[in-house]
């Protein structure tokens, strides 16, 4: 096993205290948004043998196993994170694999630099993701039923929102949602800023179901994404609950600390709540305008004590082991690569003592026996 030394990304929306509190260190005063565990070239984990990118590149089959290498190539196909939201993230969607490959090929052909601010497809991979709450965690996920979104907007009593309310009562529902989101993102920015200001004041006054949007507007005054956010389901996860976010599903995280795992990709199309580039035509091509309640995942218990978060992708598999005091050691050896992350208590993984926020990389087939009293998340792949 390799103990991982991981980079914390200081994105502006990050909580300044949540990750330091988990690690048991003093806050720096700066936002600490994400701690990355994996072999993403932007911030690979470091080991005593070099970065995890270098370790894998030196002998992919030994580190990843023959089956993983054959299925995904000579790279770790997932990125594991601690994510700490102190303010809303951008409202966004991710492409599916076919869309990502086509979009990446098109932008490469057109010579758009990979670091250009208007670049949509930085790589040719999709980006399904799973967020599992460690604290109470709030987010937006998928479209509400249009009638419910209409009621929420109508309840604000803002005259300039009436046309959107009327559109949301149209049929079919998918077309209504598409038309409203298109109208919001293409409206005159000054007119929309005035509408958003009125809506934010009403949300603040009304509270209740409108309270989350008052908070969003506080961080993003005048942004049409504030109104777009009201088209989406507001979700509050309790610790241990999770959300899976597939291709085309609009979402944003609002607050809380969680363990996030995703396919190793940087492809994001933004809908709002951001000063960054919003490519409206491409966004509308990718978004799935399918209303419905989001499915909150709870782990499924296996006989060996593993609790698995079941998802329909192979690039990652996230599970949890809660080790009680005095329990026998558990053998977590797998023929696939693993990252083990402690989030509570103290767990011995081989020769390494893991406390909250600390992690190890386990090469494929390497002996992985764990013991102690604590909570351990396990990230691996499906082959």
Short mmCIF file of the C-alpha atoms (twelve columns), coordinates in Angstrom:
data_MODEL
# 
_entry.id   MODEL 
# 
loop_
_atom_site.group_PDB 
_atom_site.id 
_atom_site.type_symbol 
_atom_site.label_atom_id 
_atom_site.label_alt_id 
_atom_site.label_comp_id 
_atom_site.label_asym_id 
_atom_site.label_seq_id 
_atom_site.Cartn_x 
_atom_site.Cartn_y 
_atom_site.Cartn_z 
_atom_site.pdbx_PDB_model_num 
ATOM 1   C CA . UNK A 1   0.000   0.000   0.000   1 
ATOM 2   C CA . UNK A 2   1.029   3.598   -0.595  1 
ATOM 3   C CA . UNK A 3   0.064   6.366   1.812   1 
ATOM 4   C CA . UNK A 4   -1.298  9.281   -0.202  1 
ATOM 5   C CA . UNK A 5   -0.336  12.917  0.187   1 
ATOM 6   C CA . UNK A 6   -3.228  14.788  -1.401  1 
ATOM 7   C CA . UNK A 7   -3.751  18.286  -2.775  1 
ATOM 8   C CA . UNK A 8   -6.525  20.547  -1.477  1 
ATOM 9   C CA . UNK A 9   -8.005  22.819  -4.154  1 
ATOM 10  C CA . UNK A 10  -8.874  26.347  -2.916  1 
ATOM 11  C CA . UNK A 11  -11.883 27.071  -5.131  1 
ATOM 12  C CA . UNK A 12  -13.807 30.187  -4.075  1 
ATOM 13  C CA . UNK A 13  -16.984 28.235  -3.195  1 
ATOM 14  C CA . UNK A 14  -15.184 26.011  -0.702  1 
ATOM 15  C CA . UNK A 15  -15.734 25.966  3.045   1 
ATOM 16  C CA . UNK A 16  -12.748 27.381  4.959   1 
ATOM 17  C CA . UNK A 17  -13.356 25.052  7.914   1 
ATOM 18  C CA . UNK A 18  -14.937 21.688  6.951   1 
ATOM 19  C CA . UNK A 19  -11.889 19.876  5.535   1 
ATOM 20  C CA . UNK A 20  -9.507  21.262  8.211   1 
ATOM 21  C CA . UNK A 21  -11.969 20.130  10.908  1 
ATOM 22  C CA . UNK A 22  -12.043 16.607  9.462   1 
ATOM 23  C CA . UNK A 23  -8.251  16.515  9.265   1 
ATOM 24  C CA . UNK A 24  -7.871  17.967  12.750  1 
ATOM 25  C CA . UNK A 25  -5.749  20.920  11.601  1 
ATOM 26  C CA . UNK A 26  -6.070  24.682  11.912  1 
ATOM 27  C CA . UNK A 27  -7.904  26.455  9.070   1 
ATOM 28  C CA . UNK A 28  -5.780  28.663  6.842   1 
ATOM 29  C CA . UNK A 29  -8.515  31.277  6.462   1 
ATOM 30  C CA . UNK A 30  -8.775  30.478  2.755   1 
ATOM 31  C CA . UNK A 31  -11.514 28.334  1.164   1 
ATOM 32  C CA . UNK A 32  -10.635 24.634  1.003   1 
ATOM 33  C CA . UNK A 33  -13.066 23.148  -1.482  1 
ATOM 34  C CA . UNK A 34  -11.827 19.721  -2.619  1 
ATOM 35  C CA . UNK A 35  -9.139  17.263  -1.616  1 
ATOM 36  C CA . UNK A 36  -8.235  15.075  -4.611  1 
ATOM 37  C CA . UNK A 37  -7.224  11.426  -4.274  1 
ATOM 38  C CA . UNK A 38  -6.144  9.715   -7.466  1 
ATOM 39  C CA . UNK A 39  -4.115  10.130  -10.624 1 
ATOM 40  C CA . UNK A 40  -5.707  13.170  -12.206 1 
ATOM 41  C CA . UNK A 41  -2.884  15.009  -14.016 1 
ATOM 42  C CA . UNK A 42  -4.054  18.346  -12.587 1 
ATOM 43  C CA . UNK A 43  -3.262  17.361  -8.996  1 
ATOM 44  C CA . UNK A 44  -2.147  13.731  -8.654  1 
ATOM 45  C CA . UNK A 45  -1.734  12.213  -5.209  1 
ATOM 46  C CA . UNK A 46  1.868   11.846  -4.100  1 
ATOM 47  C CA . UNK A 47  3.436   8.674   -2.697  1 
ATOM 48  C CA . UNK A 48  6.890   7.642   -1.527  1 
ATOM 49  C CA . UNK A 49  7.361   6.191   -5.037  1 
ATOM 50  C CA . UNK A 50  6.449   9.437   -6.855  1 
ATOM 51  C CA . UNK A 51  3.103   10.827  -7.959  1 
ATOM 52  C CA . UNK A 52  0.364   8.281   -8.503  1 
ATOM 53  C CA . UNK A 53  0.480   9.156   -12.211 1 
ATOM 54  C CA . UNK A 54  4.187   8.236   -12.301 1 
ATOM 55  C CA . UNK A 55  3.643   5.071   -10.278 1 
ATOM 56  C CA . UNK A 56  0.927   3.823   -12.652 1 
ATOM 57  C CA . UNK A 57  2.767   4.838   -15.813 1 
ATOM 58  C CA . UNK A 58  5.844   2.883   -14.685 1 
ATOM 59  C CA . UNK A 59  3.923   -0.440  -14.614 1 
ATOM 60  C CA . UNK A 60  0.175   -0.101  -15.372 1 
ATOM 61  C CA . UNK A 61  -0.607  -3.801  -15.278 1 
ATOM 62  C CA . UNK A 62  1.061   -4.330  -11.924 1 
ATOM 63  C CA . UNK A 63  -0.647  -1.328  -10.288 1 
ATOM 64  C CA . UNK A 64  -4.081  -1.584  -11.937 1 
ATOM 65  C CA . UNK A 65  -4.298  -5.289  -12.756 1 
ATOM 66  C CA . UNK A 66  -4.685  -6.915  -16.154 1 
ATOM 67  C CA . UNK A 67  -8.492  -6.688  -16.244 1 
ATOM 68  C CA . UNK A 68  -8.606  -2.986  -15.331 1 
ATOM 69  C CA . UNK A 69  -5.896  -2.124  -17.849 1 
ATOM 70  C CA . UNK A 70  -7.655  -4.088  -20.589 1 
ATOM 71  C CA . UNK A 71  -10.987 -2.374  -19.927 1 
ATOM 72  C CA . UNK A 72  -9.934  1.216   -19.224 1 
ATOM 73  C CA . UNK A 73  -6.398  1.513   -20.546 1 
ATOM 74  C CA . UNK A 74  -3.246  2.293   -18.538 1 
ATOM 75  C CA . UNK A 75  -4.873  4.856   -16.230 1 
ATOM 76  C CA . UNK A 76  -6.861  4.995   -13.027 1 
ATOM 77  C CA . UNK A 77  -10.402 5.638   -14.327 1 
ATOM 78  C CA . UNK A 78  -11.788 7.390   -11.231 1 
ATOM 79  C CA . UNK A 79  -11.059 10.387  -9.023  1 
ATOM 80  C CA . UNK A 80  -12.010 10.332  -5.332  1 
ATOM 81  C CA . UNK A 81  -12.533 13.588  -3.446  1 
ATOM 82  C CA . UNK A 82  -13.500 15.167  -0.203  1 
ATOM 83  C CA . UNK A 83  -15.820 18.001  -1.228  1 
ATOM 84  C CA . UNK A 84  -16.661 20.875  1.139   1 
ATOM 85  C CA . UNK A 85  -19.184 23.384  -0.205  1 
ATOM 86  C CA . UNK A 86  -19.455 26.646  1.683   1 
ATOM 87  C CA . UNK A 87  -21.279 28.387  -1.187  1 
ATOM 88  C CA . UNK A 88  -23.192 27.154  -4.258  1 
ATOM 89  C CA . UNK A 89  -21.204 25.538  -7.055  1 
ATOM 90  C CA . UNK A 90  -22.067 26.368  -10.649 1 
ATOM 91  C CA . UNK A 91  -25.268 24.883  -12.051 1 
ATOM 92  C CA . UNK A 92  -23.937 22.300  -14.526 1 
ATOM 93  C CA . UNK A 93  -24.344 19.146  -16.593 1 
ATOM 94  C CA . UNK A 94  -21.929 16.552  -17.953 1 
ATOM 95  C CA . UNK A 95  -21.989 14.841  -21.375 1 
ATOM 96  C CA . UNK A 96  -22.335 11.132  -21.976 1 
ATOM 97  C CA . UNK A 97  -19.420 9.185   -23.450 1 
ATOM 98  C CA . UNK A 98  -20.535 9.531   -27.069 1 
ATOM 99  C CA . UNK A 99  -21.114 13.266  -26.707 1 
ATOM 100 C CA . UNK A 100 -17.771 13.758  -24.951 1 
ATOM 101 C CA . UNK A 101 -15.838 11.935  -27.658 1 
ATOM 102 C CA . UNK A 102 -17.569 13.831  -30.462 1 
ATOM 103 C CA . UNK A 103 -17.242 17.197  -28.724 1 
ATOM 104 C CA . UNK A 104 -13.576 16.663  -27.894 1 
ATOM 105 C CA . UNK A 105 -12.784 15.587  -31.447 1 
ATOM 106 C CA . UNK A 106 -14.593 18.644  -32.842 1 
ATOM 107 C CA . UNK A 107 -12.808 21.122  -30.573 1 
ATOM 108 C CA . UNK A 108 -9.440  19.493  -31.260 1 
ATOM 109 C CA . UNK A 109 -10.105 19.737  -34.999 1 
ATOM 110 C CA . UNK A 110 -10.997 23.415  -34.652 1 
ATOM 111 C CA . UNK A 111 -7.773  24.049  -32.722 1 
ATOM 112 C CA . UNK A 112 -9.384  25.399  -29.540 1 
ATOM 113 C CA . UNK A 113 -6.673  25.411  -26.830 1 
ATOM 114 C CA . UNK A 114 -7.484  22.978  -24.023 1 
ATOM 115 C CA . UNK A 115 -7.164  25.798  -21.467 1 
ATOM 116 C CA . UNK A 116 -9.323  28.262  -23.438 1 
ATOM 117 C CA . UNK A 117 -12.160 29.667  -21.283 1 
ATOM 118 C CA . UNK A 118 -14.743 28.795  -23.958 1 
ATOM 119 C CA . UNK A 119 -13.556 25.173  -24.312 1 
ATOM 120 C CA . UNK A 120 -16.307 22.696  -23.348 1 
ATOM 121 C CA . UNK A 121 -14.610 19.321  -23.838 1 
ATOM 122 C CA . UNK A 122 -11.168 19.126  -22.259 1 
ATOM 123 C CA . UNK A 123 -11.026 15.350  -22.743 1 
ATOM 124 C CA . UNK A 124 -12.926 12.549  -24.470 1 
ATOM 125 C CA . UNK A 125 -14.462 10.997  -21.350 1 
ATOM 126 C CA . UNK A 126 -17.835 11.194  -19.642 1 
ATOM 127 C CA . UNK A 127 -18.160 12.331  -16.034 1 
ATOM 128 C CA . UNK A 128 -20.785 10.437  -14.056 1 
ATOM 129 C CA . UNK A 129 -20.398 11.171  -10.349 1 
ATOM 130 C CA . UNK A 130 -21.628 10.160  -6.914  1 
ATOM 131 C CA . UNK A 131 -21.728 12.353  -3.811  1 
ATOM 132 C CA . UNK A 132 -22.097 10.737  -0.371  1 
ATOM 133 C CA . UNK A 133 -22.855 13.045  2.550   1 
ATOM 134 C CA . UNK A 134 -20.610 13.105  5.613   1 
ATOM 135 C CA . UNK A 135 -22.609 15.979  7.139   1 
ATOM 136 C CA . UNK A 136 -26.049 17.253  6.234   1 
ATOM 137 C CA . UNK A 137 -25.592 18.140  2.571   1 
ATOM 138 C CA . UNK A 138 -27.758 20.327  0.332   1 
ATOM 139 C CA . UNK A 139 -27.896 20.343  -3.435  1 
ATOM 140 C CA . UNK A 140 -29.997 20.670  -6.556  1 
ATOM 141 C CA . UNK A 141 -30.549 17.625  -8.757  1 
ATOM 142 C CA . UNK A 142 -32.707 17.119  -11.847 1 
ATOM 143 C CA . UNK A 143 -35.845 18.942  -12.939 1 
ATOM 144 C CA . UNK A 144 -38.909 19.287  -10.774 1 
ATOM 145 C CA . UNK A 145 -42.271 18.444  -12.243 1 
ATOM 146 C CA . UNK A 146 -43.037 21.638  -14.226 1 
ATOM 147 C CA . UNK A 147 -46.280 22.262  -12.338 1 
ATOM 148 C CA . UNK A 148 -44.350 22.292  -9.052  1 
ATOM 149 C CA . UNK A 149 -41.729 24.634  -10.496 1 
ATOM 150 C CA . UNK A 150 -44.520 26.904  -11.753 1 
ATOM 151 C CA . UNK A 151 -46.089 27.012  -8.285  1 
ATOM 152 C CA . UNK A 152 -42.745 27.931  -6.731  1 
ATOM 153 C CA . UNK A 153 -42.169 30.771  -9.216  1 
ATOM 154 C CA . UNK A 154 -45.783 31.971  -9.052  1 
ATOM 155 C CA . UNK A 155 -45.640 32.131  -5.265  1 
ATOM 156 C CA . UNK A 156 -43.001 34.866  -5.475  1 
ATOM 157 C CA . UNK A 157 -45.500 37.354  -6.870  1 
ATOM 158 C CA . UNK A 158 -43.009 38.775  -9.388  1 
ATOM 159 C CA . UNK A 159 -44.828 39.985  -12.502 1 
ATOM 160 C CA . UNK A 160 -41.897 39.420  -14.874 1 
ATOM 161 C CA . UNK A 161 -41.899 35.712  -13.954 1 
ATOM 162 C CA . UNK A 162 -45.516 35.208  -15.112 1 
ATOM 163 C CA . UNK A 163 -44.540 34.294  -18.703 1 
ATOM 164 C CA . UNK A 164 -42.292 31.514  -17.374 1 
ATOM 165 C CA . UNK A 165 -45.097 30.277  -15.118 1 
ATOM 166 C CA . UNK A 166 -47.429 30.093  -18.104 1 
ATOM 167 C CA . UNK A 167 -44.845 28.232  -20.192 1 
ATOM 168 C CA . UNK A 168 -44.368 25.662  -17.436 1 
ATOM 169 C CA . UNK A 169 -48.045 24.738  -17.622 1 
ATOM 170 C CA . UNK A 170 -47.679 23.838  -21.320 1 
ATOM 171 C CA . UNK A 171 -47.366 20.296  -22.685 1 
ATOM 172 C CA . UNK A 172 -45.359 18.211  -23.242 1 
ATOM 173 C CA . UNK A 173 -43.433 18.762  -20.027 1 
ATOM 174 C CA . UNK A 174 -39.985 18.230  -21.546 1 
ATOM 175 C CA . UNK A 175 -40.643 20.901  -24.165 1 
ATOM 176 C CA . UNK A 176 -41.916 23.302  -21.494 1 
ATOM 177 C CA . UNK A 177 -38.761 22.897  -19.426 1 
ATOM 178 C CA . UNK A 178 -36.565 23.345  -22.485 1 
ATOM 179 C CA . UNK A 179 -38.387 26.518  -23.515 1 
ATOM 180 C CA . UNK A 180 -38.179 28.072  -20.055 1 
ATOM 181 C CA . UNK A 181 -34.475 27.281  -19.548 1 
ATOM 182 C CA . UNK A 182 -33.711 28.623  -23.032 1 
ATOM 183 C CA . UNK A 183 -35.642 31.818  -22.321 1 
ATOM 184 C CA . UNK A 184 -33.867 32.349  -18.993 1 
ATOM 185 C CA . UNK A 185 -30.387 31.901  -20.451 1 
ATOM 186 C CA . UNK A 186 -30.989 34.077  -23.525 1 
ATOM 187 C CA . UNK A 187 -32.934 36.919  -21.886 1 
ATOM 188 C CA . UNK A 188 -31.552 40.455  -21.712 1 
ATOM 189 C CA . UNK A 189 -29.025 40.427  -18.852 1 
ATOM 190 C CA . UNK A 190 -30.105 43.776  -17.379 1 
ATOM 191 C CA . UNK A 191 -33.785 42.867  -17.430 1 
ATOM 192 C CA . UNK A 192 -33.023 39.472  -15.919 1 
ATOM 193 C CA . UNK A 193 -30.858 41.009  -13.175 1 
ATOM 194 C CA . UNK A 194 -33.852 43.151  -12.129 1 
ATOM 195 C CA . UNK A 195 -36.143 40.090  -12.128 1 
ATOM 196 C CA . UNK A 196 -33.632 38.087  -10.087 1 
ATOM 197 C CA . UNK A 197 -33.326 40.910  -7.546  1 
ATOM 198 C CA . UNK A 198 -37.117 41.002  -7.097  1 
ATOM 199 C CA . UNK A 199 -37.282 37.212  -6.837  1 
ATOM 200 C CA . UNK A 200 -34.429 37.122  -4.303  1 
ATOM 201 C CA . UNK A 201 -36.149 39.683  -2.084  1 
ATOM 202 C CA . UNK A 202 -39.359 37.640  -2.215  1 
ATOM 203 C CA . UNK A 203 -37.484 34.417  -1.402  1 
ATOM 204 C CA . UNK A 204 -35.863 36.102  1.578   1 
ATOM 205 C CA . UNK A 205 -39.217 37.408  2.801   1 
ATOM 206 C CA . UNK A 206 -41.110 34.128  2.322   1 
ATOM 207 C CA . UNK A 207 -38.519 31.675  3.653   1 
ATOM 208 C CA . UNK A 208 -39.561 28.023  3.813   1 
ATOM 209 C CA . UNK A 209 -39.371 26.358  0.393   1 
ATOM 210 C CA . UNK A 210 -37.949 29.590  -1.047  1 
ATOM 211 C CA . UNK A 211 -35.127 29.970  1.518   1 
ATOM 212 C CA . UNK A 212 -32.458 27.997  -0.420  1 
ATOM 213 C CA . UNK A 213 -32.858 30.339  -3.396  1 
ATOM 214 C CA . UNK A 214 -32.418 33.421  -1.240  1 
ATOM 215 C CA . UNK A 215 -29.071 31.941  -0.204  1 
ATOM 216 C CA . UNK A 216 -28.127 31.213  -3.816  1 
ATOM 217 C CA . UNK A 217 -29.033 34.764  -4.846  1 
ATOM 218 C CA . UNK A 218 -26.892 36.168  -2.033  1 
ATOM 219 C CA . UNK A 219 -23.849 34.516  -3.600  1 
ATOM 220 C CA . UNK A 220 -24.877 35.154  -7.227  1 
ATOM 221 C CA . UNK A 221 -26.859 38.422  -7.366  1 
ATOM 222 C CA . UNK A 222 -28.528 39.046  -10.707 1 
ATOM 223 C CA . UNK A 223 -27.544 35.669  -12.169 1 
ATOM 224 C CA . UNK A 224 -30.304 34.015  -14.255 1 
ATOM 225 C CA . UNK A 225 -29.115 30.737  -12.750 1 
ATOM 226 C CA . UNK A 226 -30.990 31.749  -9.581  1 
ATOM 227 C CA . UNK A 227 -34.289 31.364  -11.453 1 
ATOM 228 C CA . UNK A 228 -33.029 28.286  -13.330 1 
ATOM 229 C CA . UNK A 229 -32.215 26.722  -9.946  1 
ATOM 230 C CA . UNK A 230 -35.895 26.934  -9.023  1 
ATOM 231 C CA . UNK A 231 -36.682 24.546  -11.873 1 
ATOM 232 C CA . UNK A 232 -34.644 21.852  -10.087 1 
ATOM 233 C CA . UNK A 233 -35.300 19.575  -7.136  1 
ATOM 234 C CA . UNK A 234 -33.878 20.780  -3.855  1 
ATOM 235 C CA . UNK A 235 -32.321 17.828  -2.023  1 
ATOM 236 C CA . UNK A 236 -31.126 17.554  1.569   1 
ATOM 237 C CA . UNK A 237 -28.994 14.470  2.261   1 
ATOM 238 C CA . UNK A 238 -28.372 13.085  5.727   1 
ATOM 239 C CA . UNK A 239 -24.955 11.572  6.567   1 
ATOM 240 C CA . UNK A 240 -24.516 8.304   4.688   1 
ATOM 241 C CA . UNK A 241 -27.043 9.161   1.965   1 
ATOM 242 C CA . UNK A 242 -25.876 9.749   -1.593  1 
ATOM 243 C CA . UNK A 243 -26.870 11.036  -5.032  1 
ATOM 244 C CA . UNK A 244 -25.783 9.606   -8.374  1 
ATOM 245 C CA . UNK A 245 -25.551 12.167  -11.169 1 
ATOM 246 C CA . UNK A 246 -25.598 10.730  -14.654 1 
ATOM 247 C CA . UNK A 247 -25.077 12.410  -18.016 1 
ATOM 248 C CA . UNK A 248 -27.332 15.342  -18.863 1 
ATOM 249 C CA . UNK A 249 -28.717 15.788  -15.330 1 
ATOM 250 C CA . UNK A 250 -28.514 19.443  -14.216 1 
ATOM 251 C CA . UNK A 251 -27.174 19.801  -10.697 1 
ATOM 252 C CA . UNK A 252 -25.364 21.992  -8.212  1 
ATOM 253 C CA . UNK A 253 -24.061 21.461  -4.697  1 
ATOM 254 C CA . UNK A 254 -25.029 24.138  -2.169  1 
ATOM 255 C CA . UNK A 255 -23.504 23.274  1.198   1 
ATOM 256 C CA . UNK A 256 -22.005 20.475  3.250   1 
ATOM 257 C CA . UNK A 257 -19.136 17.986  3.370   1 
ATOM 258 C CA . UNK A 258 -19.148 14.776  1.370   1 
ATOM 259 C CA . UNK A 259 -17.134 12.042  -0.309  1 
ATOM 260 C CA . UNK A 260 -17.363 12.410  -4.083  1 
ATOM 261 C CA . UNK A 261 -16.255 9.941   -6.735  1 
ATOM 262 C CA . UNK A 262 -16.360 10.436  -10.482 1 
ATOM 263 C CA . UNK A 263 -15.003 9.218   -13.767 1 
ATOM 264 C CA . UNK A 264 -11.680 10.907  -14.436 1 
ATOM 265 C CA . UNK A 265 -12.822 13.828  -16.615 1 
ATOM 266 C CA . UNK A 266 -13.024 17.634  -16.654 1 
ATOM 267 C CA . UNK A 267 -15.980 17.981  -19.041 1 
ATOM 268 C CA . UNK A 268 -18.523 20.463  -17.671 1 
ATOM 269 C CA . UNK A 269 -21.227 22.532  -19.368 1 
ATOM 270 C CA . UNK A 270 -22.511 25.301  -17.137 1 
ATOM 271 C CA . UNK A 271 -26.071 26.610  -16.873 1 
ATOM 272 C CA . UNK A 272 -25.517 29.485  -14.444 1 
ATOM 273 C CA . UNK A 273 -24.345 30.556  -10.972 1 
ATOM 274 C CA . UNK A 274 -20.923 31.225  -12.450 1 
ATOM 275 C CA . UNK A 275 -18.873 33.992  -14.094 1 
ATOM 276 C CA . UNK A 276 -17.449 31.340  -16.450 1 
ATOM 277 C CA . UNK A 277 -18.446 30.629  -20.050 1 
ATOM 278 C CA . UNK A 278 -22.005 29.375  -20.681 1 
ATOM 279 C CA . UNK A 279 -22.419 27.809  -24.135 1 
ATOM 280 C CA . UNK A 280 -26.215 27.901  -24.372 1 
ATOM 281 C CA . UNK A 281 -26.674 25.978  -27.658 1 
ATOM 282 C CA . UNK A 282 -24.328 23.173  -26.607 1 
ATOM 283 C CA . UNK A 283 -25.811 23.078  -23.112 1 
ATOM 284 C CA . UNK A 284 -29.336 22.675  -24.491 1 
ATOM 285 C CA . UNK A 285 -28.122 19.815  -26.682 1 
ATOM 286 C CA . UNK A 286 -26.703 17.961  -23.658 1 
ATOM 287 C CA . UNK A 287 -29.326 18.590  -20.963 1 
ATOM 288 C CA . UNK A 288 -31.933 15.896  -20.398 1 
ATOM 289 C CA . UNK A 289 -35.258 17.633  -19.824 1 
ATOM 290 C CA . UNK A 290 -36.747 14.773  -17.832 1 
ATOM 291 C CA . UNK A 291 -38.683 15.806  -14.704 1 
ATOM 292 C CA . UNK A 292 -38.936 13.592  -11.657 1 
ATOM 293 C CA . UNK A 293 -37.872 13.126  -8.063  1 
ATOM 294 C CA . UNK A 294 -34.158 12.450  -7.526  1 
ATOM 295 C CA . UNK A 295 -33.306 8.983   -6.228  1 
ATOM 296 C CA . UNK A 296 -31.518 9.250   -2.884  1 
ATOM 297 C CA . UNK A 297 -29.167 6.283   -2.513  1 
ATOM 298 C CA . UNK A 298 -28.585 4.426   0.707   1 
ATOM 299 C CA . UNK A 299 -25.869 1.784   0.965   1 
ATOM 300 C CA . UNK A 300 -26.776 -1.860  0.471   1 
ATOM 301 C CA . UNK A 301 -25.256 -4.121  3.120   1 
ATOM 302 C CA . UNK A 302 -23.285 -7.217  2.090   1 
ATOM 303 C CA . UNK A 303 -22.625 -10.232 4.366   1 
ATOM 304 C CA . UNK A 304 -18.967 -9.248  4.890   1 
ATOM 305 C CA . UNK A 305 -19.938 -5.883  6.356   1 
ATOM 306 C CA . UNK A 306 -19.338 -3.866  3.201   1 
ATOM 307 C CA . UNK A 307 -22.005 -1.250  2.398   1 
ATOM 308 C CA . UNK A 308 -22.177 -0.577  -1.342  1 
ATOM 309 C CA . UNK A 309 -23.535 2.467   -3.185  1 
ATOM 310 C CA . UNK A 310 -24.921 0.866   -6.328  1 
ATOM 311 C CA . UNK A 311 -24.493 2.863   -9.564  1 
ATOM 312 C CA . UNK A 312 -24.845 1.978   -13.264 1 
ATOM 313 C CA . UNK A 313 -21.232 2.757   -14.246 1 
ATOM 314 C CA . UNK A 314 -18.037 0.705   -14.258 1 
ATOM 315 C CA . UNK A 315 -15.409 3.450   -13.868 1 
ATOM 316 C CA . UNK A 316 -16.002 3.547   -10.134 1 
ATOM 317 C CA . UNK A 317 -17.555 1.623   -7.279  1 
ATOM 318 C CA . UNK A 318 -17.888 3.286   -3.881  1 
ATOM 319 C CA . UNK A 319 -18.511 1.389   -0.671  1 
ATOM 320 C CA . UNK A 320 -18.181 1.919   3.061   1 
ATOM 321 C CA . UNK A 321 -16.912 -0.187  5.943   1 
ATOM 322 C CA . UNK A 322 -17.943 0.803   9.463   1 
ATOM 323 C CA . UNK A 323 -15.566 -1.032  11.779  1 
ATOM 324 C CA . UNK A 324 -16.817 -1.416  15.361  1 
ATOM 325 C CA . UNK A 325 -14.489 -1.440  18.348  1 
ATOM 326 C CA . UNK A 326 -12.988 -4.881  18.930  1 
ATOM 327 C CA . UNK A 327 -14.126 -6.366  15.612  1 
ATOM 328 C CA . UNK A 328 -11.929 -8.848  13.759  1 
ATOM 329 C CA . UNK A 329 -9.750  -7.582  10.937  1 
ATOM 330 C CA . UNK A 330 -11.343 -7.492  7.483   1 
ATOM 331 C CA . UNK A 331 -9.608  -8.599  4.307   1 
ATOM 332 C CA . UNK A 332 -10.343 -6.070  1.545   1 
ATOM 333 C CA . UNK A 333 -7.961  -7.553  -1.032  1 
ATOM 334 C CA . UNK A 334 -9.238  -7.167  -4.618  1 
ATOM 335 C CA . UNK A 335 -7.874  -7.884  -8.107  1 
ATOM 336 C CA . UNK A 336 -8.580  -4.218  -8.943  1 
ATOM 337 C CA . UNK A 337 -6.894  -1.001  -7.710  1 
ATOM 338 C CA . UNK A 338 -8.329  0.649   -4.603  1 
ATOM 339 C CA . UNK A 339 -8.166  3.876   -2.659  1 
ATOM 340 C CA . UNK A 340 -9.129  3.563   1.007   1 
ATOM 341 C CA . UNK A 341 -10.185 6.768   2.811   1 
ATOM 342 C CA . UNK A 342 -10.822 7.089   6.544   1 
ATOM 343 C CA . UNK A 343 -13.556 9.543   7.539   1 
ATOM 344 C CA . UNK A 344 -14.018 8.725   11.246  1 
ATOM 345 C CA . UNK A 345 -12.114 7.005   14.066  1 
ATOM 346 C CA . UNK A 346 -8.790  5.311   13.394  1 
ATOM 347 C CA . UNK A 347 -8.242  2.404   11.012  1 
ATOM 348 C CA . UNK A 348 -5.092  0.364   10.433  1 
ATOM 349 C CA . UNK A 349 -4.627  -0.479  6.756   1 
ATOM 350 C CA . UNK A 350 -1.617  -2.736  6.533   1 
ATOM 351 C CA . UNK A 351 1.233   -0.785  8.129   1 
ATOM 352 C CA . UNK A 352 -0.553  2.547   7.839   1 
ATOM 353 C CA . UNK A 353 -2.650  4.135   10.590  1 
ATOM 354 C CA . UNK A 354 -5.425  6.140   8.954   1 
ATOM 355 C CA . UNK A 355 -7.263  8.920   10.767  1 
ATOM 356 C CA . UNK A 356 -9.988  11.128  9.274   1 
ATOM 357 C CA . UNK A 357 -9.074  12.554  5.882   1 
ATOM 358 C CA . UNK A 358 -6.126  10.212  5.299   1 
ATOM 359 C CA . UNK A 359 -5.940  7.604   2.562   1 
ATOM 360 C CA . UNK A 360 -3.900  4.882   0.876   1 
ATOM 361 C CA . UNK A 361 -3.621  3.484   -2.642  1 
ATOM 362 C CA . UNK A 362 -3.761  -0.311  -2.847  1 
ATOM 363 C CA . UNK A 363 -2.416  -1.836  -6.087  1 
ATOM 364 C CA . UNK A 364 -4.445  -4.599  -7.697  1 
ATOM 365 C CA . UNK A 365 -4.032  -7.901  -5.867  1 
ATOM 366 C CA . UNK A 366 -2.100  -6.322  -2.990  1 
ATOM 367 C CA . UNK A 367 -2.992  -7.636  0.465   1 
ATOM 368 C CA . UNK A 368 -5.408  -5.202  2.120   1 
ATOM 369 C CA . UNK A 369 -6.277  -6.092  5.687   1 
ATOM 370 C CA . UNK A 370 -7.929  -3.428  7.819   1 
ATOM 371 C CA . UNK A 371 -8.733  -3.242  11.509  1 
ATOM 372 C CA . UNK A 372 -9.531  -0.716  14.213  1 
ATOM 373 C CA . UNK A 373 -12.611 1.324   15.004  1 
ATOM 374 C CA . UNK A 374 -13.763 3.801   12.401  1 
ATOM 375 C CA . UNK A 375 -15.318 4.434   9.010   1 
ATOM 376 C CA . UNK A 376 -13.492 3.587   5.808   1 
ATOM 377 C CA . UNK A 377 -14.634 4.390   2.279   1 
ATOM 378 C CA . UNK A 378 -13.376 2.143   -0.493  1 
ATOM 379 C CA . UNK A 379 -13.107 3.279   -4.124  1 
ATOM 380 C CA . UNK A 380 -12.406 0.800   -6.887  1 
ATOM 381 C CA . UNK A 381 -13.630 -0.167  -10.398 1 
ATOM 382 C CA . UNK A 382 -15.968 -2.758  -11.892 1 
ATOM 383 C CA . UNK A 383 -14.383 -5.186  -14.368 1 
# 
